[in-house]
Coordinates of C-alpha atoms in Angstrom, one line a residue:
M215 CA 11.6 -28.3 -31.6
F216 CA 12.0 -25.4 -29.2
L217 CA 13.4 -22.0 -29.6
F218 CA 16.0 -20.9 -27.1
S219 CA 17.4 -17.6 -26.0
S220 CA 21.2 -17.2 -26.6
S221 CA 21.5 -14.3 -24.1
L222 CA 23.3 -14.9 -20.8
Q223 CA 21.1 -15.1 -17.7
L224 CA 22.3 -12.9 -14.8
K225 CA 22.6 -14.1 -11.3
T226 CA 19.5 -13.4 -9.3
T227 CA 18.5 -13.9 -5.6
P228 CA 16.5 -17.1 -5.5
F229 CA 13.0 -17.3 -4.2
I230 CA 12.2 -20.7 -2.7
S231 CA 8.7 -22.1 -2.2
N232 CA 8.3 -25.2 0.0
T233 CA 5.3 -27.0 -1.5
A234 CA 6.2 -30.6 -1.0
S235 CA 3.7 -33.0 -2.6
M236 CA 3.7 -36.4 -4.1
H237 CA 2.5 -37.0 -7.7
F238 CA 0.5 -40.2 -8.3
S239 CA -1.2 -41.2 -11.5
S240 CA -2.0 -44.2 -13.7
L241 CA 1.2 -43.3 -15.6
F242 CA 3.5 -43.3 -12.5
V243 CA 5.0 -46.7 -13.1
A244 CA 5.8 -45.9 -16.7
A245 CA 7.2 -42.5 -15.8
A246 CA 9.4 -43.9 -13.1
A247 CA 10.7 -46.5 -15.6
F248 CA 11.7 -43.7 -17.9
V249 CA 13.4 -41.8 -15.1
T250 CA 15.4 -44.9 -14.1
A251 CA 16.6 -45.4 -17.6
L252 CA 17.4 -41.8 -18.3
A253 CA 19.4 -41.4 -15.1
A254 CA 22.1 -43.9 -15.8
P255 CA 25.4 -42.4 -14.5
A256 CA 28.6 -42.0 -16.4
A257 CA 30.2 -45.0 -14.6
E258 CA 32.0 -47.7 -16.5
P259 CA 33.1 -47.2 -20.2
V260 CA 31.7 -49.5 -22.8
T261 CA 34.2 -51.5 -24.8
G262 CA 34.3 -54.3 -27.4
N263 CA 31.3 -55.1 -29.5
G264 CA 29.1 -52.8 -27.5
M265 CA 30.2 -49.7 -29.5
S266 CA 29.2 -49.2 -33.2
S267 CA 31.9 -48.4 -35.7
L268 CA 30.6 -44.8 -35.7
V269 CA 31.4 -44.5 -32.0
E270 CA 34.8 -46.0 -32.4
R271 CA 35.7 -43.3 -34.9
S272 CA 34.8 -40.6 -32.3
T273 CA 36.0 -40.0 -28.8
P274 CA 36.0 -43.4 -27.0
A275 CA 33.6 -43.9 -24.1
G276 CA 35.2 -43.2 -20.8
T277 CA 36.5 -40.2 -18.8
G278 CA 39.5 -37.9 -19.0
T279 CA 40.8 -34.4 -19.5
N280 CA 40.6 -32.5 -22.8
N281 CA 41.9 -29.0 -23.3
G282 CA 41.8 -28.2 -19.6
Y283 CA 38.3 -29.6 -19.0
Y284 CA 37.2 -32.9 -17.5
Y285 CA 34.9 -35.0 -19.8
S286 CA 32.7 -38.0 -19.3
F287 CA 31.1 -40.2 -21.9
W288 CA 29.0 -43.1 -20.8
L289 CA 27.3 -45.3 -23.3
A290 CA 24.9 -48.3 -23.1
Q291 CA 24.9 -50.7 -26.0
G292 CA 22.7 -50.1 -29.0
G293 CA 22.3 -47.4 -31.6
N294 CA 24.8 -44.9 -33.0
V295 CA 26.3 -42.2 -30.8
N296 CA 29.1 -40.0 -32.0
Y297 CA 30.7 -37.9 -29.3
N298 CA 33.6 -35.5 -30.0
N299 CA 35.8 -33.4 -27.7
K300 CA 36.6 -30.0 -29.4
G301 CA 38.5 -26.9 -28.4
A302 CA 38.5 -25.7 -24.8
G303 CA 35.1 -26.5 -23.2
E304 CA 33.3 -27.4 -26.4
Y305 CA 31.9 -30.8 -27.3
S306 CA 29.5 -32.2 -29.9
V307 CA 27.4 -35.3 -29.9
S308 CA 24.9 -36.7 -32.4
W309 CA 22.9 -39.8 -31.8
Q310 CA 20.5 -42.0 -33.8
N311 CA 18.1 -44.6 -32.2
C312 CA 20.4 -44.8 -29.2
N313 CA 19.8 -47.0 -26.1
N314 CA 21.1 -44.6 -23.4
F315 CA 24.2 -42.3 -23.2
V316 CA 25.4 -39.4 -21.0
A317 CA 28.2 -37.2 -22.3
G318 CA 29.6 -33.8 -21.6
K319 CA 32.4 -31.5 -20.3
G320 CA 33.0 -29.8 -17.0
W321 CA 35.1 -30.3 -13.9
A322 CA 36.6 -33.4 -12.1
T323 CA 35.5 -31.9 -8.8
G324 CA 32.2 -30.0 -8.6
S325 CA 31.5 -26.9 -6.6
A326 CA 28.9 -24.1 -6.2
R327 CA 30.4 -22.4 -9.2
N328 CA 28.6 -20.2 -11.8
I329 CA 28.5 -22.3 -15.0
N330 CA 28.3 -20.7 -18.4
F331 CA 27.1 -22.8 -21.4
K332 CA 26.1 -22.0 -24.9
G333 CA 25.3 -23.8 -28.1
S334 CA 22.7 -25.8 -30.0
Y335 CA 20.5 -28.6 -28.7
S336 CA 18.1 -30.5 -31.0
P337 CA 16.6 -33.6 -29.4
Q338 CA 14.1 -35.9 -31.1
G339 CA 12.5 -37.8 -28.3
N340 CA 13.7 -38.4 -24.8
S341 CA 16.8 -36.3 -23.9
Y342 CA 18.2 -34.0 -21.3
L343 CA 20.5 -31.0 -21.3
S344 CA 21.7 -30.3 -17.7
V345 CA 24.3 -29.5 -15.2
Y346 CA 24.9 -33.1 -14.0
G347 CA 27.0 -34.3 -11.1
W348 CA 27.5 -36.5 -8.1
S349 CA 28.3 -36.2 -4.4
T350 CA 29.5 -38.7 -1.9
N351 CA 28.8 -39.0 1.9
P352 CA 25.9 -39.0 1.1
L353 CA 25.9 -40.5 -2.3
V354 CA 23.7 -38.2 -4.5
E355 CA 23.1 -37.9 -8.2
Y356 CA 21.8 -34.5 -9.3
Y357 CA 20.5 -32.7 -12.3
I358 CA 19.9 -29.0 -12.9
L359 CA 17.8 -29.5 -16.0
E360 CA 18.0 -26.6 -18.5
S361 CA 16.1 -28.3 -21.4
Y362 CA 14.7 -31.6 -22.4
G363 CA 13.0 -33.4 -25.2
T364 CA 9.5 -35.0 -25.1
Y365 CA 9.6 -36.4 -21.5
N366 CA 9.6 -34.3 -18.3
P367 CA 11.1 -36.5 -15.6
G368 CA 9.3 -34.6 -12.9
S369 CA 6.1 -36.6 -13.5
G370 CA 7.7 -39.6 -11.8
L371 CA 9.3 -37.8 -8.8
T372 CA 8.4 -36.2 -5.5
H373 CA 7.8 -32.4 -5.9
M374 CA 9.6 -30.6 -3.0
G375 CA 9.2 -26.9 -4.0
T376 CA 10.6 -24.3 -6.4
V377 CA 13.5 -21.9 -6.7
T378 CA 13.6 -18.8 -8.9
T379 CA 17.0 -18.0 -10.4
D380 CA 18.7 -17.1 -13.6
G381 CA 15.6 -15.8 -15.3
S382 CA 13.2 -18.7 -14.6
V383 CA 11.3 -20.8 -12.0
Y384 CA 12.7 -24.2 -11.4
D385 CA 10.6 -27.0 -9.9
I386 CA 12.6 -29.0 -7.3
Y387 CA 12.1 -32.8 -7.1
K388 CA 13.6 -35.7 -5.2
G389 CA 13.8 -39.3 -6.1
V390 CA 15.3 -42.6 -4.9
R391 CA 17.1 -45.1 -7.0
T392 CA 17.3 -48.6 -5.5
Q393 CA 20.3 -50.8 -6.2
Q394 CA 21.3 -49.0 -9.4
P395 CA 24.6 -48.2 -11.0
S396 CA 26.5 -45.3 -9.5
I397 CA 30.0 -43.9 -9.1
Q398 CA 30.4 -46.3 -6.2
G399 CA 29.1 -49.3 -8.0
T400 CA 25.6 -50.7 -7.5
A401 CA 24.0 -48.7 -4.7
T402 CA 20.8 -47.1 -3.4
F403 CA 21.0 -43.3 -3.5
N404 CA 18.9 -40.1 -3.8
Q405 CA 18.4 -38.0 -6.9
Y406 CA 18.0 -34.2 -6.7
W407 CA 16.5 -32.3 -9.6
S408 CA 15.8 -28.7 -10.5
I409 CA 13.8 -28.6 -13.7
R410 CA 13.7 -25.2 -15.5
K411 CA 10.3 -24.1 -16.8
N412 CA 11.7 -21.9 -19.6
K413 CA 13.9 -24.2 -21.6
R414 CA 17.1 -22.9 -23.0
S415 CA 20.4 -24.0 -24.6
S416 CA 22.6 -21.1 -23.5
G417 CA 23.0 -19.1 -20.3
T418 CA 24.5 -19.1 -16.8
V419 CA 23.6 -21.6 -14.1
T420 CA 24.1 -20.2 -10.6
T421 CA 24.6 -23.6 -9.0
A422 CA 24.8 -22.2 -5.4
N423 CA 21.2 -21.0 -5.7
H424 CA 20.1 -24.6 -6.4
F425 CA 22.3 -26.2 -3.8
N426 CA 21.1 -23.7 -1.1
A427 CA 17.5 -24.2 -2.1
W428 CA 17.9 -28.0 -1.9
A429 CA 19.5 -27.8 1.5
K430 CA 16.7 -25.7 2.9
L431 CA 14.3 -28.5 1.8
G432 CA 16.4 -31.1 3.5
M433 CA 18.2 -32.2 0.3
K434 CA 21.8 -32.0 1.3
L435 CA 24.8 -32.8 -0.9
G436 CA 28.0 -34.3 0.4
Q437 CA 31.5 -34.1 -1.0
H438 CA 31.5 -33.1 -4.6
N439 CA 32.6 -35.6 -7.3
Y440 CA 32.5 -34.6 -11.0
Q441 CA 30.3 -31.9 -12.4
I442 CA 29.6 -31.5 -16.2
V443 CA 27.2 -29.9 -18.6
A444 CA 25.7 -33.1 -20.0
T445 CA 23.7 -34.1 -23.0
E446 CA 21.8 -37.3 -22.3
G447 CA 19.6 -39.4 -24.6
Y448 CA 17.4 -42.4 -24.1
Q449 CA 15.9 -44.4 -27.0
S450 CA 15.9 -41.2 -29.2
S451 CA 17.9 -39.3 -31.8
G452 CA 19.3 -35.8 -31.9
S453 CA 22.3 -33.6 -31.8
A454 CA 24.0 -31.0 -29.6
D455 CA 27.1 -28.8 -29.7
I456 CA 27.8 -27.2 -26.4
T457 CA 30.6 -25.0 -25.0
V458 CA 31.1 -24.9 -21.2
S459 CA 33.1 -22.3 -19.2

């Protein structure tokens, strides 16, 4: 369990450090496997026997619009995951012994917007709370990771540098996924990550500071696809109630 600050973080001028290095260790293969599993995109909805009765009583897996916000709920088979859209930008999700899921609310088209989020996040095991999105041309999956459970995905990625913004240093990482599911079907694509050192479940994310820092490190986004504040779980349990604006 971690304690989080509920105060909003003010926009700050980012400080970028270009300290590219590659992490290798005896745990690299295992860490990379965790990253691959955790990074499954919100692509195709699960139907039929793949969903438990608990999931069928909640918001069905898929994408859509709810109270003016885009939502995405992707679910791999196994375990119990209960996702619910609530008023405005709020959603809740609870999971028990899940396989893998990604769920959240945001916008059908991403941009370099300031994103406010607040709420509770209580993972037990491997989980992420992040600004999560995709771009095309080039195809990129990205995370601005605000908090996580027991596993830090940076251990299996290439460290590119840092950016200081919104009250914390973020480590910047890059990874490659080869022939994996994406918003364009099975493909090979890059992953971009900013991982916050001071975990939190409420605040403001100045996405422009991350996008600009990535670009200066040669990590360029293309045309924005969807962009959400996502809760993700992999072979874990937990709960979250998040409001996005």
